[in-house]
Short mmCIF file of C-alpha atoms in Angstrom, two decimals:
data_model
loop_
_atom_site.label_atom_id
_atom_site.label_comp_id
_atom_site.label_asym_id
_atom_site.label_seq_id
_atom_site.Cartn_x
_atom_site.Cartn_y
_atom_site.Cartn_z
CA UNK A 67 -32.51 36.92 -27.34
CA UNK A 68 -32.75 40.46 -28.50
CA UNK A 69 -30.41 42.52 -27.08
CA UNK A 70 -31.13 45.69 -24.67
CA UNK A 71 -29.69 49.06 -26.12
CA UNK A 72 -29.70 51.43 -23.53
CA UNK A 73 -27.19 54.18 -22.00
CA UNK A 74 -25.97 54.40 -25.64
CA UNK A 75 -24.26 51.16 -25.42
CA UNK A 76 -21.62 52.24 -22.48
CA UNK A 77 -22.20 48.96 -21.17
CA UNK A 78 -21.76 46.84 -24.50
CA UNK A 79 -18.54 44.71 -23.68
CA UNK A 80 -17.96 46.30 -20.24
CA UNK A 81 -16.43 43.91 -17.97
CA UNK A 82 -18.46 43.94 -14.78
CA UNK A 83 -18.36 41.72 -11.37
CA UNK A 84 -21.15 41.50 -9.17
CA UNK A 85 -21.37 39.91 -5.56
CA UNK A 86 -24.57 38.34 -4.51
CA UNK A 87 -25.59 37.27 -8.25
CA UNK A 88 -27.30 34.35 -6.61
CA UNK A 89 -29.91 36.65 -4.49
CA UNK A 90 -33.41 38.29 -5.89
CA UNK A 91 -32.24 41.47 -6.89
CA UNK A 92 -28.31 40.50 -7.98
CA UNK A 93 -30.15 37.93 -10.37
CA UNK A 94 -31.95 40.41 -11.79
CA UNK A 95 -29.18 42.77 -12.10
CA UNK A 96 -26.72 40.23 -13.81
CA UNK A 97 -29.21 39.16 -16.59
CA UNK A 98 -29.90 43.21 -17.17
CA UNK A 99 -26.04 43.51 -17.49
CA UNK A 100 -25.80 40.30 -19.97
CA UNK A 101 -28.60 41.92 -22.11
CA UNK A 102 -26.81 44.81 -22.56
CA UNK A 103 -23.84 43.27 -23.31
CA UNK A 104 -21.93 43.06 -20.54
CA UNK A 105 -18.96 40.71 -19.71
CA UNK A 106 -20.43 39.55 -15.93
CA UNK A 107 -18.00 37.84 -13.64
CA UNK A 108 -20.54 36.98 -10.48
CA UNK A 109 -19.02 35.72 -6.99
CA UNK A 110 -21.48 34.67 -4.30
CA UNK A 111 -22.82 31.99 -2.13
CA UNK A 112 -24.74 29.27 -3.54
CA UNK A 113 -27.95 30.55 -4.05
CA UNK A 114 -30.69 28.74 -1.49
CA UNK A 115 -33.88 26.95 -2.26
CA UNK A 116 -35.07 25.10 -5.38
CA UNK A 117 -35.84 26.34 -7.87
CA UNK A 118 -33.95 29.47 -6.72
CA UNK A 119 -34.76 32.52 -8.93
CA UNK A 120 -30.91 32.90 -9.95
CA UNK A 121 -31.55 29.16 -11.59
CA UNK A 122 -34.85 29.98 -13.09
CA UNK A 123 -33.44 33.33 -14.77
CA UNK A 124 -31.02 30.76 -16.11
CA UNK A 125 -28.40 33.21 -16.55
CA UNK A 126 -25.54 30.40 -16.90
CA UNK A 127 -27.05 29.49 -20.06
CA UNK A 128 -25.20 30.00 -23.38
CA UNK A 129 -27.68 32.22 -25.41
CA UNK A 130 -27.38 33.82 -29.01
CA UNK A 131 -25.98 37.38 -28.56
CA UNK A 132 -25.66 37.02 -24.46
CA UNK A 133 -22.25 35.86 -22.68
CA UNK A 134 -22.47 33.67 -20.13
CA UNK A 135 -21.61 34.56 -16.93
CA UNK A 136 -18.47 33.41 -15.13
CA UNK A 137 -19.81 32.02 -11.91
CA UNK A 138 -17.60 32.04 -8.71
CA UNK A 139 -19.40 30.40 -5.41
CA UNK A 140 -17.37 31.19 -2.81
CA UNK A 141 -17.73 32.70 0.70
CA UNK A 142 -16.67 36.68 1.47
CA UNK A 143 -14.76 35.31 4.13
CA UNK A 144 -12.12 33.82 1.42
CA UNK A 145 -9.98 37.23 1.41
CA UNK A 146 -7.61 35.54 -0.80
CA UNK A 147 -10.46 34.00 -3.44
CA UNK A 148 -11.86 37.64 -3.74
CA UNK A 149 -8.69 39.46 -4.33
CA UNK A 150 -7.71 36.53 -7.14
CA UNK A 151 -11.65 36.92 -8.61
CA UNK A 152 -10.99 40.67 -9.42
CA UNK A 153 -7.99 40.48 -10.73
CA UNK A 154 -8.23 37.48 -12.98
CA UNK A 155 -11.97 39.40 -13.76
CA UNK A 156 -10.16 42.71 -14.04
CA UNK A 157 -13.67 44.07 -13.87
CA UNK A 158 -14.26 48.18 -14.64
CA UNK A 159 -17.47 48.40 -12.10
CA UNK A 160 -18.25 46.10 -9.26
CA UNK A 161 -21.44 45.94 -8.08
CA UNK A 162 -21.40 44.57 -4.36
CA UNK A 163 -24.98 42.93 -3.45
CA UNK A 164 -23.55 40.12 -1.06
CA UNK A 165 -25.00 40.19 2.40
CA UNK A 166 -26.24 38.51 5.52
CA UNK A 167 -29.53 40.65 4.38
CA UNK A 168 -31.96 39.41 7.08
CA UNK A 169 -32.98 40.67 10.99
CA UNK A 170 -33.87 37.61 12.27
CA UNK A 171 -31.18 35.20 11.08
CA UNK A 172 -28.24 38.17 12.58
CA UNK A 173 -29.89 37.29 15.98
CA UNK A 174 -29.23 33.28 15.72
CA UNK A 175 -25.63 34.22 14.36
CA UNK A 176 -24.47 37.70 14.83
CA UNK A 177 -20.88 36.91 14.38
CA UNK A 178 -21.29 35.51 10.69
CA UNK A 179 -23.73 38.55 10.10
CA UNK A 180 -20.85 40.89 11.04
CA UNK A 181 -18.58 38.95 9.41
CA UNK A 182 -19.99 38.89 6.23
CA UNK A 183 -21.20 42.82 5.98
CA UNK A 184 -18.47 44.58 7.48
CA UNK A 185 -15.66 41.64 7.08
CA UNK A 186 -16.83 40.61 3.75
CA UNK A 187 -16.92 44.61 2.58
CA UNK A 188 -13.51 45.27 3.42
CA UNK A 189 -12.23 42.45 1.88
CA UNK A 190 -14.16 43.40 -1.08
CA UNK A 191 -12.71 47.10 -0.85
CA UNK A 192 -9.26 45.78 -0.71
CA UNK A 193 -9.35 43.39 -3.43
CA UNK A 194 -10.81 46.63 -5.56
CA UNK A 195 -7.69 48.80 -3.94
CA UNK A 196 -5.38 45.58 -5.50
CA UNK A 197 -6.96 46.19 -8.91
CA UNK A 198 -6.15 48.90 -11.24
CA UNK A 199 -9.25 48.54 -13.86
CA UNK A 200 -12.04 48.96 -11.27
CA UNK A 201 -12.93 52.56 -12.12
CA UNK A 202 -16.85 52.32 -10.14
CA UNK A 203 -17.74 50.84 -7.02
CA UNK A 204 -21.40 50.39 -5.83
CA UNK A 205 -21.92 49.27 -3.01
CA UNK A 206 -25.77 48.34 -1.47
CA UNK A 207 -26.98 49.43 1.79
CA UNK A 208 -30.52 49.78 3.27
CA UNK A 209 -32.59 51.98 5.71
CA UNK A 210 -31.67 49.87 8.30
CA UNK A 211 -28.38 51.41 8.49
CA UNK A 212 -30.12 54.55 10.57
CA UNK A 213 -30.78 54.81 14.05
CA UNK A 214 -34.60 53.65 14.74
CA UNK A 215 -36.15 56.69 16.05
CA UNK A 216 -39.73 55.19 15.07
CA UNK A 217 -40.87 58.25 13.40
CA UNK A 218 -43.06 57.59 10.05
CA UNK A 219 -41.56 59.83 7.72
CA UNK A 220 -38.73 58.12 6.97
CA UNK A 221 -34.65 58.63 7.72
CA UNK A 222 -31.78 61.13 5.63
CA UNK A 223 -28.56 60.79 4.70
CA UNK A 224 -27.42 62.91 7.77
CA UNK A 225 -29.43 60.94 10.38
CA UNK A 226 -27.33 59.25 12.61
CA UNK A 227 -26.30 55.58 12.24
CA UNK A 228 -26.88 52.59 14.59
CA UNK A 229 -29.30 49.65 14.99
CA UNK A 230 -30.50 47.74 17.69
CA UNK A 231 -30.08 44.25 16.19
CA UNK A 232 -26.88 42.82 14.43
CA UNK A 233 -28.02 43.09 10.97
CA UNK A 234 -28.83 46.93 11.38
CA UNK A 235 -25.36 47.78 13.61
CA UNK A 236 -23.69 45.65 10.67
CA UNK A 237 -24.99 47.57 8.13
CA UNK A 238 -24.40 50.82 9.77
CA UNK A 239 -20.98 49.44 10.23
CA UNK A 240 -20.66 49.02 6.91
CA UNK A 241 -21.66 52.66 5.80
CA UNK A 242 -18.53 54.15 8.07
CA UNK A 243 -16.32 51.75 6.31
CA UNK A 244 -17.03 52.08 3.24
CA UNK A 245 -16.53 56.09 4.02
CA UNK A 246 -13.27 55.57 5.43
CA UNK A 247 -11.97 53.75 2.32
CA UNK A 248 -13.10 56.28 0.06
CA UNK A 249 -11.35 59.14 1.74
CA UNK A 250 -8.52 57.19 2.56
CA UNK A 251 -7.75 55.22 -0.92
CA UNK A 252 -9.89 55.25 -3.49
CA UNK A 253 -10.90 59.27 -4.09
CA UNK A 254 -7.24 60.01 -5.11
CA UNK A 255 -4.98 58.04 -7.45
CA UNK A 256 -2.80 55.05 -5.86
CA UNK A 257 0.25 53.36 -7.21
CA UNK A 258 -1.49 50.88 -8.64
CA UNK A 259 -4.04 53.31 -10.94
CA UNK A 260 -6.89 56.07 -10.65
CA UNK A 261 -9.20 56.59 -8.47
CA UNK A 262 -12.43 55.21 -8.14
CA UNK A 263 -16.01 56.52 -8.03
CA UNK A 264 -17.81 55.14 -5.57
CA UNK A 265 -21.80 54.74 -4.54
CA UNK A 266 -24.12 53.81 -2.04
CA UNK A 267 -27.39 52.98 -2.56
CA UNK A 268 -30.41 52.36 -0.53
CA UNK A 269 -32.16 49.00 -1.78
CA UNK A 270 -35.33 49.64 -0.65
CA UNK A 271 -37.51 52.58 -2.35
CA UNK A 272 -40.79 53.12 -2.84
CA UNK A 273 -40.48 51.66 -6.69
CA UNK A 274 -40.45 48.75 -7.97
CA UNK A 275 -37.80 46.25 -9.04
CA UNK A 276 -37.65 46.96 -11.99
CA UNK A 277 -37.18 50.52 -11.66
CA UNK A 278 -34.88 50.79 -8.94
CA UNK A 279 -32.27 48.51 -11.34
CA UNK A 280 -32.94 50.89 -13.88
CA UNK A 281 -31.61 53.51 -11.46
CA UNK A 282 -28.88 51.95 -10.56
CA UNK A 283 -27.68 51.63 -13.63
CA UNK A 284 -27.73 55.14 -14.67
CA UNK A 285 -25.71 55.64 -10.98
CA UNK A 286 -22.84 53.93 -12.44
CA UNK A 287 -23.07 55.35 -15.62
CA UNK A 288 -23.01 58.97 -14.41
CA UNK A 289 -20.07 57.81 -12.02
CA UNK A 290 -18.26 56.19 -15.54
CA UNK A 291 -18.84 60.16 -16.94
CA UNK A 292 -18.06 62.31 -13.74
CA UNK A 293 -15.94 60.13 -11.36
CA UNK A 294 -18.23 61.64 -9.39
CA UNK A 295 -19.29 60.52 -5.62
CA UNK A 296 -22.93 59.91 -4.68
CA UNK A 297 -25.37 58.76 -2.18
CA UNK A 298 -28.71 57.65 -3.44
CA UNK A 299 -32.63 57.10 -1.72
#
């Protein structure tokens, strides 16, 4: 498989984790990162349905030029298995996908819906505080995450948070934690390294799949340049 040359190579033996690898868009985003040249480490759930489009992207597969990824299926809730993944991964950019990503379902089970998107996050963030080499964290969020005022052009990054249903207050949950980490541990050096750059980034836009991976990407990179902070539509 020919390999992707982009960014100038910054990503060419970069070791990377991503959560959620077995979901639509953290498939996608793993066999981007193993085209490129990436050294993926991928924790997540086992991924539901068959054929499931992490299995049909195959990106387990040994392939000429393209490192396998090292799978980890394993629950958010495992504080302990997370912490362990990063450092044995000692990963430089995490990208964190995993999430009870659905309205509906956070109505038949709230409580694993908040567990896994404000529980799961945190252990997430602390497992990155325990491990010096992460230098970027991304972390996904959606619309949802805004107060639904039912106006039609669309919410900013200074509306005000909230949600009627779980999934929504979860994922506006989620937005003041991952805040509150940043100020409180990971903008400033710690004992145990530097600090980390950290994003947030809306998953749904008005492009397409492809696109908004694209994007992404050059998110982290600028972060990798700048250490910069930044919030993304």
């Amino acid at each position: 498989m020919r390999a992707l040359r982009l960014f100038d190579g910054v990503y060419d033996g970069r070791r990377v984790l991503v959560t959620g690898h077995t979901g639509f868009k953290g498939s996608w985003l793993v066999r981007w990162l193993q085209r490129m040249g990436a050294q993926v480490t991928a924790l997540a759930l086992p991924a539901e349905g068959a054929p499931s489009h992490h299995a049909l992207l195959q990106t387990l597969r040994s392939e000429a030029g393209v490192a396998p990824v090292d799978e980890h299926l394993m629950d958010l809730s495992d504080a302990d298995g997370v912490r362990r993944c990063l450092q044995d991964s000692a990963p430089e950019v995490v990208f964190h996908l995993a999430a009870q990503a659905l309205v509906r379902p956070s109505y038949a089970d709230p409580v694993r819906t908040y567990a896994t998107n404000v529980m799961g996050l945190i252990h997430v963030l602390e497992a990155v505080r325990a491990t010096p080499s992460v230098r970027v964290l991304l972390n996904v969020t959606t619309d949802k995450c805004y107060r639904n005022v039912n106006r039609h052009e669309g919410y900013r990054e200074q509306d005000a948070l909230g949600g009627h249903d779980p999934y929504s207050a979860s994922k506006a949950c989620a937005e003041i934690v991952t805040a509150s980490y940043r100020d409180s541990f990971l903008q400033r050096p710690n004992r145990l390294g530097g600090a980390v750059a950290v994003l947030v980034v809306f998953k749904y836009t008005k492009l397409g799949e492809t696109e908004k991976l694209f994007l992404i990407i050059v998110l982290v990179l600028m972060a990798l340049i700048t250490g910069g902070y930044y919030l993304w539509k």
